[in-house]
Amino acid sequence: MPVLILGIVQIVLIVLIIILEITSLGLSTYSATGAGIWCSIAFIPAAISTVLLVKYWARSRVRASRVLIAQIILLVFTFILIGIIGSYVSSNSSCGNLTNQLCYPYNVIRDSSTGNIYVADTVNQRVVRYLPGASSGTVVAGGNGQGFNNYQLNYPIGLYYDSSTNSLVIANAGANNIVRWVIGASNWTLLAGSQNGTIGATSTLLYYPVCATFDLYGNMYVADTYNHRIQFFASGSQTGTTIAGVAGTQGSNSTLLKFPYTLILDSNLNMYVADSANQRIQKFLRY
């Protein structure tokens, strides 16, 4: 719509300039004739006859200057209008932290039972829930600035909705941990990684994890992205086992990964890993 308005305004301005030109020439009632073809002066300037050109240059310079000033004013107005409309259009795609705005959302999941969707509004350090058909959401996790406290998130990326506990499992990448945030609660509980954001490649630490998922037994699988590995956490345990890749070692052979970004399990618990920097999907048989 703003682009359409801009186009209409530009057409109007052009017409006004033409009218001013013709009025200044005193040509509004004139037409030119040549070779049996009649043309309106307003639409075909090339048809201006020699007589009319002489008439034009005979006009006072004051009137010509007046038209020139009017043209400049109209052009300046056009550029101002373009700037205003351009700002309006780009603001619709700019970051924002209102309930109908997002800032670099990295993930979205849907609760199939309710139709609600949950968005990892990553740079706003929050997770937002949208009811079916709604354009404004409700903050259900984070939204208290970036940090390591249990009421804050730190670049949340991966999301997993656990219907049995009505909670979100969040890959809190910037804090190097995986947390659970029950819908309606004011803080999270730690599932894996460091409470205070410590980076590491041991069995209890993570480095920028971006995805977590679960099998039907409650075991958790984590894409420990910057450690180039997949970690397996038995249900209720915060000590992981590397089941794909090698901690801190990136590579492209069949046993190594390079910035694994996400993973899914099939019904047989075979695992598929998006090995992002290797431009491939790797399949690993059930652990």
Short mmCIF file of C-alpha atoms in Angstrom, two decimals:
data_model
loop_
_atom_site.label_atom_id
_atom_site.label_comp_id
_atom_site.label_asym_id
_atom_site.label_seq_id
_atom_site.Cartn_x
_atom_site.Cartn_y
_atom_site.Cartn_z
CA MET A 1 0.00 0.00 0.00
CA PRO A 2 2.75 2.60 0.80
CA VAL A 3 4.35 1.89 -2.59
CA LEU A 4 1.01 2.49 -4.33
CA ILE A 5 0.56 5.78 -2.46
CA LEU A 6 4.07 6.85 -3.45
CA GLY A 7 3.35 6.08 -7.10
CA ILE A 8 0.12 8.10 -7.05
CA VAL A 9 1.83 11.06 -5.37
CA GLN A 10 4.65 11.00 -7.91
CA ILE A 11 2.15 11.03 -10.79
CA VAL A 12 0.31 13.98 -9.21
CA LEU A 13 3.56 15.87 -8.77
CA ILE A 14 4.57 15.27 -12.38
CA VAL A 15 1.18 16.51 -13.59
CA LEU A 16 1.52 19.62 -11.43
CA ILE A 17 4.95 20.33 -12.89
CA ILE A 18 3.60 19.97 -16.43
CA ILE A 19 0.68 22.29 -15.64
CA LEU A 20 3.04 24.88 -14.20
CA GLU A 21 5.25 24.66 -17.28
CA ILE A 22 2.34 25.07 -19.67
CA THR A 23 0.74 27.84 -17.62
CA SER A 24 4.01 29.73 -17.51
CA LEU A 25 4.22 29.50 -21.28
CA GLY A 26 0.67 30.63 -21.77
CA LEU A 27 0.05 27.54 -23.88
CA SER A 28 -2.96 26.06 -22.14
CA THR A 29 -5.25 26.82 -25.11
CA TYR A 30 -2.77 26.11 -27.87
CA SER A 31 -2.21 23.07 -30.02
CA ALA A 32 0.22 22.22 -32.79
CA THR A 33 -0.59 20.84 -36.16
CA GLY A 34 1.73 19.12 -38.56
CA ALA A 35 1.44 16.67 -41.47
CA GLY A 36 -2.25 16.13 -40.83
CA ILE A 37 -1.68 15.00 -37.22
CA TRP A 38 -3.14 16.96 -34.33
CA CYS A 39 -1.51 16.62 -30.93
CA SER A 40 -2.21 18.14 -27.55
CA ILE A 41 0.68 20.26 -26.37
CA ALA A 42 0.29 18.91 -22.85
CA PHE A 43 1.01 15.35 -23.93
CA ILE A 44 3.47 15.67 -26.81
CA PRO A 45 5.99 18.46 -26.12
CA ALA A 46 7.90 17.55 -29.29
CA ALA A 47 5.00 18.95 -31.31
CA ILE A 48 5.62 22.50 -30.13
CA SER A 49 5.98 24.61 -33.23
CA THR A 50 8.69 27.15 -33.88
CA VAL A 51 6.21 29.93 -33.16
CA LEU A 52 5.46 28.55 -29.72
CA LEU A 53 9.14 28.11 -28.94
CA VAL A 54 9.71 31.73 -29.79
CA LYS A 55 6.75 32.58 -27.56
CA TYR A 56 8.36 30.58 -24.75
CA TRP A 57 11.68 32.37 -24.91
CA ALA A 58 9.92 35.67 -25.17
CA ARG A 59 8.31 35.13 -21.78
CA SER A 60 9.81 36.95 -18.86
CA ARG A 61 12.63 35.33 -16.98
CA VAL A 62 10.72 36.02 -13.78
CA ARG A 63 8.03 33.50 -14.75
CA ALA A 64 10.62 30.94 -15.82
CA SER A 65 12.38 31.36 -12.49
CA ARG A 66 9.04 30.92 -10.71
CA VAL A 67 8.48 27.60 -12.46
CA LEU A 68 12.02 26.47 -11.67
CA ILE A 69 11.51 27.23 -7.99
CA ALA A 70 8.21 25.35 -8.02
CA GLN A 71 9.91 22.35 -9.62
CA ILE A 72 12.63 22.34 -6.99
CA ILE A 73 10.07 22.52 -4.18
CA LEU A 74 8.09 19.65 -5.65
CA LEU A 75 11.20 17.51 -6.12
CA VAL A 76 12.32 18.17 -2.54
CA PHE A 77 8.84 17.23 -1.33
CA THR A 78 9.02 14.02 -3.35
CA PHE A 79 12.34 13.01 -1.80
CA ILE A 80 11.02 13.78 1.68
CA LEU A 81 7.93 11.69 1.00
CA ILE A 82 10.06 8.83 -0.32
CA GLY A 83 12.10 8.95 2.87
CA ILE A 84 9.01 8.91 5.08
CA ILE A 85 7.33 6.05 3.22
CA GLY A 86 10.60 4.14 2.94
CA SER A 87 11.07 4.40 6.69
CA TYR A 88 7.52 3.20 7.25
CA VAL A 89 8.01 0.16 5.03
CA SER A 90 11.34 -0.83 6.56
CA SER A 91 10.05 -0.36 10.10
CA ASN A 92 7.64 -3.21 9.47
CA SER A 93 10.60 -5.53 9.01
CA SER A 94 12.83 -4.07 11.70
CA CYS A 95 13.53 -5.53 15.11
CA GLY A 96 11.13 -4.66 17.89
CA ASN A 97 10.24 -5.88 21.36
CA LEU A 98 6.52 -5.15 21.46
CA THR A 99 4.07 -8.04 21.70
CA ASN A 100 3.47 -7.91 17.94
CA GLN A 101 7.16 -7.66 17.06
CA LEU A 102 10.15 -10.00 16.96
CA CYS A 103 13.89 -9.63 16.58
CA TYR A 104 15.75 -12.36 14.72
CA PRO A 105 13.49 -15.26 15.69
CA TYR A 106 15.41 -18.50 15.17
CA ASN A 107 12.89 -21.22 15.85
CA VAL A 108 9.18 -21.90 16.00
CA ILE A 109 7.22 -24.92 17.23
CA ARG A 110 3.52 -25.73 17.38
CA ASP A 111 1.45 -27.43 20.05
CA SER A 112 -0.76 -29.69 17.94
CA SER A 113 -3.37 -30.07 20.69
CA THR A 114 -4.10 -26.34 21.02
CA GLY A 115 -2.68 -24.84 17.83
CA ASN A 116 -0.54 -22.45 19.87
CA ILE A 117 2.85 -21.64 18.43
CA TYR A 118 5.96 -20.78 20.39
CA VAL A 119 8.66 -18.58 18.89
CA ALA A 120 12.27 -18.34 20.02
CA ASP A 121 12.58 -14.55 19.78
CA THR A 122 16.31 -14.87 20.03
CA VAL A 123 17.71 -11.33 20.14
CA ASN A 124 14.88 -10.23 22.43
CA GLN A 125 15.99 -13.01 24.80
CA ARG A 126 12.51 -14.46 25.16
CA VAL A 127 10.01 -17.04 23.99
CA VAL A 128 6.65 -15.75 22.77
CA ARG A 129 3.40 -17.72 22.53
CA TYR A 130 0.83 -16.93 19.84
CA LEU A 131 -2.71 -18.24 20.03
CA PRO A 132 -4.28 -19.45 16.77
CA GLY A 133 -4.97 -16.50 14.47
CA ALA A 134 -3.37 -13.93 16.79
CA SER A 135 -0.86 -11.37 15.56
CA SER A 136 0.25 -10.35 19.05
CA GLY A 137 1.85 -12.77 21.44
CA THR A 138 2.48 -13.33 25.13
CA VAL A 139 5.93 -13.69 26.62
CA VAL A 140 6.06 -17.08 28.35
CA ALA A 141 9.80 -17.33 29.02
CA GLY A 142 12.52 -14.75 29.46
CA GLY A 143 11.92 -11.19 28.38
CA ASN A 144 14.04 -9.90 31.26
CA GLY A 145 17.12 -9.04 29.28
CA GLN A 146 20.13 -11.16 28.40
CA GLY A 147 21.79 -12.91 31.30
CA PHE A 148 22.62 -16.05 33.23
CA ASN A 149 20.03 -15.72 35.99
CA ASN A 150 17.24 -18.29 36.09
CA TYR A 151 14.66 -15.65 35.15
CA GLN A 152 16.63 -14.67 32.03
CA LEU A 153 17.48 -16.25 28.71
CA ASN A 154 20.65 -15.85 26.69
CA TYR A 155 20.13 -16.24 22.97
CA PRO A 156 17.46 -18.95 23.07
CA ILE A 157 17.45 -20.90 19.81
CA GLY A 158 16.11 -24.44 20.04
CA LEU A 159 12.63 -25.17 21.41
CA TYR A 160 10.89 -28.37 22.43
CA TYR A 161 7.36 -28.39 23.84
CA ASP A 162 6.76 -31.06 26.48
CA SER A 163 3.00 -31.57 26.65
CA SER A 164 3.22 -33.89 29.67
CA THR A 165 4.56 -31.08 31.85
CA ASN A 166 3.25 -28.10 29.83
CA SER A 167 6.77 -26.80 29.61
CA LEU A 168 9.32 -25.62 27.10
CA VAL A 169 12.77 -27.11 26.88
CA ILE A 170 15.00 -24.33 25.59
CA ALA A 171 18.44 -24.58 24.04
CA ASN A 172 19.77 -21.50 25.79
CA ALA A 173 22.74 -21.23 23.48
CA GLY A 174 24.39 -18.08 24.79
CA ALA A 175 24.37 -19.48 28.33
CA ASN A 176 25.72 -22.85 27.16
CA ASN A 177 22.91 -24.81 28.77
CA ILE A 178 19.57 -26.53 28.26
CA VAL A 179 16.76 -25.36 30.53
CA ARG A 180 13.14 -26.23 31.22
CA TRP A 181 10.61 -23.42 31.60
CA VAL A 182 7.14 -24.44 32.74
CA ILE A 183 4.45 -22.30 31.10
CA GLY A 184 3.30 -19.81 33.71
CA ALA A 185 6.47 -20.05 35.80
CA SER A 186 8.79 -17.10 36.35
CA ASN A 187 12.07 -18.99 36.00
CA TRP A 188 13.74 -22.05 34.55
CA THR A 189 15.34 -25.17 35.93
CA LEU A 190 18.60 -26.56 34.59
CA LEU A 191 18.60 -29.77 32.54
CA ALA A 192 22.15 -29.80 31.15
CA GLY A 193 25.20 -27.58 30.97
CA SER A 194 26.37 -24.86 33.30
CA GLN A 195 24.13 -22.86 35.61
CA ASN A 196 26.24 -19.74 35.11
CA GLY A 197 27.19 -20.05 31.44
CA THR A 198 30.54 -21.79 31.70
CA ILE A 199 31.84 -23.15 28.39
CA GLY A 200 33.30 -26.63 28.30
CA ALA A 201 33.68 -29.92 26.46
CA THR A 202 33.37 -32.30 29.40
CA SER A 203 30.46 -34.66 30.05
CA THR A 204 28.66 -32.00 32.11
CA LEU A 205 29.37 -28.89 30.05
CA LEU A 206 28.23 -27.61 26.66
CA TYR A 207 29.33 -24.99 24.17
CA TYR A 208 26.58 -23.08 22.36
CA PRO A 209 23.97 -25.85 22.12
CA VAL A 210 21.24 -24.98 19.64
CA CYS A 211 18.89 -27.96 19.71
CA ALA A 212 17.46 -30.47 22.17
CA THR A 213 14.96 -33.25 21.62
CA PHE A 214 13.66 -36.29 23.51
CA ASP A 215 12.82 -39.90 22.88
CA LEU A 216 9.76 -41.65 24.29
CA TYR A 217 11.75 -42.73 27.34
CA GLY A 218 12.54 -39.18 28.37
CA ASN A 219 16.17 -39.30 27.30
CA MET A 220 17.51 -36.04 25.88
CA TYR A 221 19.65 -35.54 22.79
CA VAL A 222 21.54 -32.25 22.41
CA ALA A 223 23.27 -30.70 19.40
CA ASP A 224 26.34 -29.35 21.20
CA THR A 225 27.12 -27.19 18.22
CA TYR A 226 30.44 -25.51 18.96
CA ASN A 227 31.83 -28.73 20.43
CA HIS A 228 30.99 -30.50 17.15
CA ARG A 229 29.18 -33.34 18.86
CA ILE A 230 25.82 -34.80 19.88
CA GLN A 231 25.32 -35.43 23.58
CA PHE A 232 22.98 -38.03 25.08
CA PHE A 233 21.53 -37.42 28.54
CA ALA A 234 19.65 -40.27 30.20
CA SER A 235 16.35 -39.21 31.73
CA GLY A 236 16.99 -37.13 34.85
CA SER A 237 20.77 -37.04 34.41
CA GLN A 238 22.96 -33.98 33.83
CA THR A 239 25.94 -36.06 32.75
CA GLY A 240 26.10 -36.62 29.03
CA THR A 241 27.59 -39.20 26.71
CA THR A 242 28.93 -38.30 23.28
CA ILE A 243 27.10 -40.42 20.70
CA ALA A 244 28.20 -38.63 17.53
CA GLY A 245 31.25 -36.54 16.72
CA VAL A 246 34.29 -35.89 18.86
CA ALA A 247 34.40 -33.12 21.46
CA GLY A 248 36.27 -30.09 20.15
CA THR A 249 37.24 -31.77 16.89
CA GLN A 250 35.61 -30.80 13.62
CA GLY A 251 35.88 -32.83 10.46
CA SER A 252 34.13 -34.20 7.42
CA ASN A 253 34.61 -37.95 7.67
CA SER A 254 31.85 -40.32 8.79
CA THR A 255 32.74 -40.06 12.47
CA LEU A 256 33.16 -36.30 12.74
CA LEU A 257 30.80 -33.34 12.62
CA LYS A 258 31.24 -29.64 11.96
CA PHE A 259 28.80 -27.34 13.73
CA PRO A 260 25.84 -29.75 13.96
CA TYR A 261 22.78 -27.53 14.11
CA THR A 262 19.72 -29.68 14.66
CA LEU A 263 18.62 -33.29 14.95
CA ILE A 264 15.54 -35.48 14.83
CA LEU A 265 14.73 -39.08 15.76
CA ASP A 266 12.66 -41.52 13.76
CA SER A 267 10.29 -44.12 15.22
CA ASN A 268 13.19 -46.56 15.59
CA LEU A 269 15.26 -43.91 17.38
CA ASN A 270 17.72 -43.57 14.55
CA MET A 271 19.12 -40.06 14.61
CA TYR A 272 19.43 -37.59 11.74
CA VAL A 273 21.81 -34.68 12.19
CA ALA A 274 22.02 -31.48 10.17
CA ASP A 275 25.81 -31.26 9.91
CA SER A 276 25.63 -27.63 8.86
CA ALA A 277 29.19 -26.63 7.99
CA ASN A 278 29.71 -29.93 6.13
CA GLN A 279 26.62 -29.27 4.00
CA ARG A 280 25.13 -32.68 4.74
CA ILE A 281 22.65 -34.72 6.77
CA GLN A 282 24.15 -37.59 8.74
CA LYS A 283 22.22 -40.66 9.89
CA PHE A 284 23.29 -42.46 13.05
CA LEU A 285 21.75 -45.76 14.11
CA ARG A 286 19.98 -46.01 17.44
CA TYR A 287 22.23 -45.44 20.41
#
